[in-house]
């Protein structure tokens, strides 16, 4: 039976064959977006639902000093509801937070944020995309009035030049990576901007290797050069944008000479990249965490947006601005309102008209005050007294791990709802065992806005239940306690029907029946509408319909190398693993990549006397971890790279929680470290 | 555009492959791997010449025959030689074809050199390479290379009866650029490449 892969945002369609309680083979059907192709995670990594670490029964305890007690679903849900109500009565809406998950379905995220807003009156709703593309969301929203890929994945076949920035595409979105590489074999050009020599850099026509955290300077310099050479699209800028004059003045200081000094990229290569991008009509930009996870992440994405507007690349086929979303349903989690400042469909909670629509739909009054963002919620403990955590593992994914653990220790009440035991489970008061993607119905929305079906292939093990059922049951108890209305649904399709009514301009035309064959992209207002492929062909979603240029300026990373910590640590992923490793390390993938390897440039290794394969310690101001050194020139001199998948050697013990002022994303990509030999 | 297939008028779009218009067996052709004209099972007759339907574009007024005596006997022989040299036990589609064409591999006696004795190679946690079952269709090589991935961890080595797909210099897969996407496994028509999870 066909379903949607639960790993990255490409949203590959998979057909897992289950026999005798295990997956024996995974094939892919010949339909979009992957047309039969898969990567190692989708092909061989879908067996985590069979892991011995599955949470099988509801468990509760009064305090962290006690062991967990196995209880019935009724007892666990009653207990959870009663404690949430106590906090609500004592602290009000500010004292609670609900984290939906970008790994659960659209229906489940919708229901979780509805529980927070309609029952607990709080907008303290957020999810893990805070930690990945919140910078992109902020910059794109400010400029274009929308925050998703502007172009569909299929546009790769129409693109003549790819500008891929801070994206290790062949490892993090492998099917898209393979498509871009194939298009390059057909004659398209590929410009890669990345400090690391990734699979994309290897395939590039032109590879620029800036110092970590200097991309913004590079983009502003490209823009200035394009202006100077008269290569910009004057007609487009005049007709479709605003704020040009002010912005133009802001890039004055970003000369090629200065850019070479700051970024370390030769000026002629910056000029060549600028010229190629500006003069190729069908030029598309693709980016990921290398750009966003900085204290100036929003500003850096903004610089890229300005560059695309200057050259008239938005709203055109085979071009556009394309943030590659990392989680299977990170697009959907945002669309469904899993964010502190917006309701489903990105309607601002501060906007009275928007609230009115949902107040009518849900039969309640809504809190007009935007909630706290994920990083702020953890900082807000113990004023924030209760957190309902669905499918998230902040102990692994948040920066400065020891600090976060202390915060969780101080949190009076934590509900963990998940499929597998993880690093955060030991901090819980209530553990609610959830069904995996193989064991429930619903929809995920992939990176290019395609809503796709998730189908039940197996029964959940033990007493595990689908997230939507758990949220609904918890909501029922809260609604009773508060005397508020709460709709019950017999299956996910009923929730989806409510979503269609809630955001008709976006999802109105997308029915489960239509999704039987293949996914449909939003916006899709009517059932006979095919779904929009390229956004902003006519106008932008801003009040004036024009896109905004916004000036941004370069600032150095929050922490720069020093005598004591002379190297720069960059964190990220590897092909074989997924985020905190909870899924991939409980699958067959673990055998292929069992332990942390930290990439060290041969020159640094030689200076420090480190051999390839030797175990070393990576030390920052915040902590230390052990890792095997992989001596490779994939990483530049002065930079070490560590994936963050390994709970026993967590890279996020080293990272700092310096935040972007707008998106509140932490600067995972730059922290100062040293390497120590173990003697 | 119109052409004549076995005496019938057939409508076709410009640039269509004959394989899309006629019903003939094929082994090497796959829409994603761009493998063309290797296995010869899809040969058809066009103006007295035998051409592979998977690598021949239809043209206006073309007269195509797909089921002549010559073609049947040719396919039968091809299938018999495949059965003699290769273990087809995990290729049910091919075994059906053998029956349909009345193939009798035994009539050729023993083959001097076959793949059947090769031991499967297990060098990674995901899938095995069982070249006793390989018919050299090249789909795996093309899926890994130009067709899909652009990784080029698989290549064809040897000539004639010794020809076989393998890694460059016969290195274990983890020592090649292989990314274990398994697209080679999905396109393999004979079970020569198969997931370890299928093994009991």
PDB file of C-alpha atoms in Angstrom, chain A residues 17 19 22-30 34-41 43-44 170 174 178-179 181-182 185-186 575-576 588-589 591-592, chain B residues 31-34 124-127 144-152 178-187 193-200:
ATOM      1  CA  UNK A  17       5.715  -4.444   1.941  1.00  0.00           C
ATOM      2  CA  UNK A  19       5.302  -9.605   6.089  1.00  0.00           C
ATOM      3  CA  UNK A  22       8.392  -6.593   9.596  1.00  0.00           C
ATOM      4  CA  UNK A  23       9.106  -4.574   6.481  1.00  0.00           C
ATOM      5  CA  UNK A  24      10.671  -6.826   3.879  1.00  0.00           C
ATOM      6  CA  UNK A  25      10.977  -4.379   1.019  1.00  0.00           C
ATOM      7  CA  UNK A  26      10.190  -0.760   0.132  1.00  0.00           C
ATOM      8  CA  UNK A  27       9.414   0.147  -3.463  1.00  0.00           C
ATOM      9  CA  UNK A  28       8.424   3.539  -4.852  1.00  0.00           C
ATOM     10  CA  UNK A  29       5.585   4.082  -7.320  1.00  0.00           C
ATOM     11  CA  UNK A  30       6.100   6.077 -10.507  1.00  0.00           C
ATOM     12  CA  UNK A  34       9.947  11.091  -6.557  1.00  0.00           C
ATOM     13  CA  UNK A  35       8.840   9.119  -9.642  1.00  0.00           C
ATOM     14  CA  UNK A  36      10.157   5.791  -8.406  1.00  0.00           C
ATOM     15  CA  UNK A  37      13.410   7.022  -6.860  1.00  0.00           C
ATOM     16  CA  UNK A  38      14.239   6.890  -3.141  1.00  0.00           C
ATOM     17  CA  UNK A  39      17.191   7.497  -0.837  1.00  0.00           C
ATOM     18  CA  UNK A  40      18.667   5.175   1.755  1.00  0.00           C
ATOM     19  CA  UNK A  41      16.383   6.463   4.519  1.00  0.00           C
ATOM     20  CA  UNK A  43      14.350   2.591   1.165  1.00  0.00           C
ATOM     21  CA  UNK A  44      15.986   0.957   4.161  1.00  0.00           C
ATOM     22  CA  UNK A 170      22.550  15.088  -1.733  1.00  0.00           C
ATOM     23  CA  UNK A 174      18.809  13.176  -1.604  1.00  0.00           C
ATOM     24  CA  UNK A 178      19.890  13.643  -7.546  1.00  0.00           C
ATOM     25  CA  UNK A 179      17.393  15.561  -9.681  1.00  0.00           C
ATOM     26  CA  UNK A 181      22.621  16.740 -10.494  1.00  0.00           C
ATOM     27  CA  UNK A 182      20.817  15.098 -13.395  1.00  0.00           C
ATOM     28  CA  UNK A 185      24.300  16.588 -16.586  1.00  0.00           C
ATOM     29  CA  UNK A 186      21.725  17.762 -19.118  1.00  0.00           C
ATOM     30  CA  UNK A 575      22.984  10.894   4.823  1.00  0.00           C
ATOM     31  CA  UNK A 576      22.210   7.925   7.068  1.00  0.00           C
ATOM     32  CA  UNK A 588      18.760  -0.630   9.877  1.00  0.00           C
ATOM     33  CA  UNK A 589      20.480   2.693   9.080  1.00  0.00           C
ATOM     34  CA  UNK A 591      24.533  -0.298  11.026  1.00  0.00           C
ATOM     35  CA  UNK A 592      25.786   1.914   8.214  1.00  0.00           C
TER      36      UNK A 592
ATOM     37  CA  UNK B  31      11.583   4.460 -18.120  1.00  0.00           C
ATOM     38  CA  UNK B  32      13.954   5.857 -15.490  1.00  0.00           C
ATOM     39  CA  UNK B  33      17.234   4.258 -16.375  1.00  0.00           C
ATOM     40  CA  UNK B  34      17.492   5.218 -20.031  1.00  0.00           C
ATOM     41  CA  UNK B 124      26.812  -3.773   3.273  1.00  0.00           C
ATOM     42  CA  UNK B 125      23.899  -3.718   5.735  1.00  0.00           C
ATOM     43  CA  UNK B 126      21.180  -3.155   3.124  1.00  0.00           C
ATOM     44  CA  UNK B 127      21.225  -5.382   0.065  1.00  0.00           C
ATOM     45  CA  UNK B 144      23.198   4.488 -10.291  1.00  0.00           C
ATOM     46  CA  UNK B 145      24.784   6.627 -13.008  1.00  0.00           C
ATOM     47  CA  UNK B 146      23.232   8.788 -15.723  1.00  0.00           C
ATOM     48  CA  UNK B 147      19.645   7.571 -15.294  1.00  0.00           C
ATOM     49  CA  UNK B 148      18.863   8.666 -11.734  1.00  0.00           C
ATOM     50  CA  UNK B 149      21.545   9.172  -9.128  1.00  0.00           C
ATOM     51  CA  UNK B 150      24.717  10.375 -10.863  1.00  0.00           C
ATOM     52  CA  UNK B 151      26.731   8.394  -8.343  1.00  0.00           C
ATOM     53  CA  UNK B 152      28.488   5.865 -10.643  1.00  0.00           C
ATOM     54  CA  UNK B 178      27.513   4.263  -3.222  1.00  0.00           C
ATOM     55  CA  UNK B 179      24.812   6.037  -1.186  1.00  0.00           C
ATOM     56  CA  UNK B 180      22.700   2.884  -0.705  1.00  0.00           C
ATOM     57  CA  UNK B 181      19.604   4.509  -2.192  1.00  0.00           C
ATOM     58  CA  UNK B 182      18.587   1.082  -3.483  1.00  0.00           C
ATOM     59  CA  UNK B 183      17.353   2.484  -6.791  1.00  0.00           C
ATOM     60  CA  UNK B 184      19.462  -0.229  -8.446  1.00  0.00           C
ATOM     61  CA  UNK B 185      17.562  -2.781  -6.358  1.00  0.00           C
ATOM     62  CA  UNK B 186      14.187  -1.390  -7.386  1.00  0.00           C
ATOM     63  CA  UNK B 187      14.966  -1.541 -11.128  1.00  0.00           C
ATOM     64  CA  UNK B 193      20.035  -7.201  -6.345  1.00  0.00           C
ATOM     65  CA  UNK B 194      17.693  -7.640  -3.397  1.00  0.00           C
ATOM     66  CA  UNK B 195      17.242  -6.264   0.114  1.00  0.00           C
ATOM     67  CA  UNK B 196      18.766  -8.307   2.921  1.00  0.00           C
ATOM     68  CA  UNK B 197      15.411  -7.954   4.663  1.00  0.00           C
ATOM     69  CA  UNK B 198      13.974 -10.326   2.048  1.00  0.00           C
ATOM     70  CA  UNK B 199      16.405 -13.042   3.172  1.00  0.00           C
ATOM     71  CA  UNK B 200      15.103 -15.201   5.987  1.00  0.00           C
TER      72      UNK B 200
END
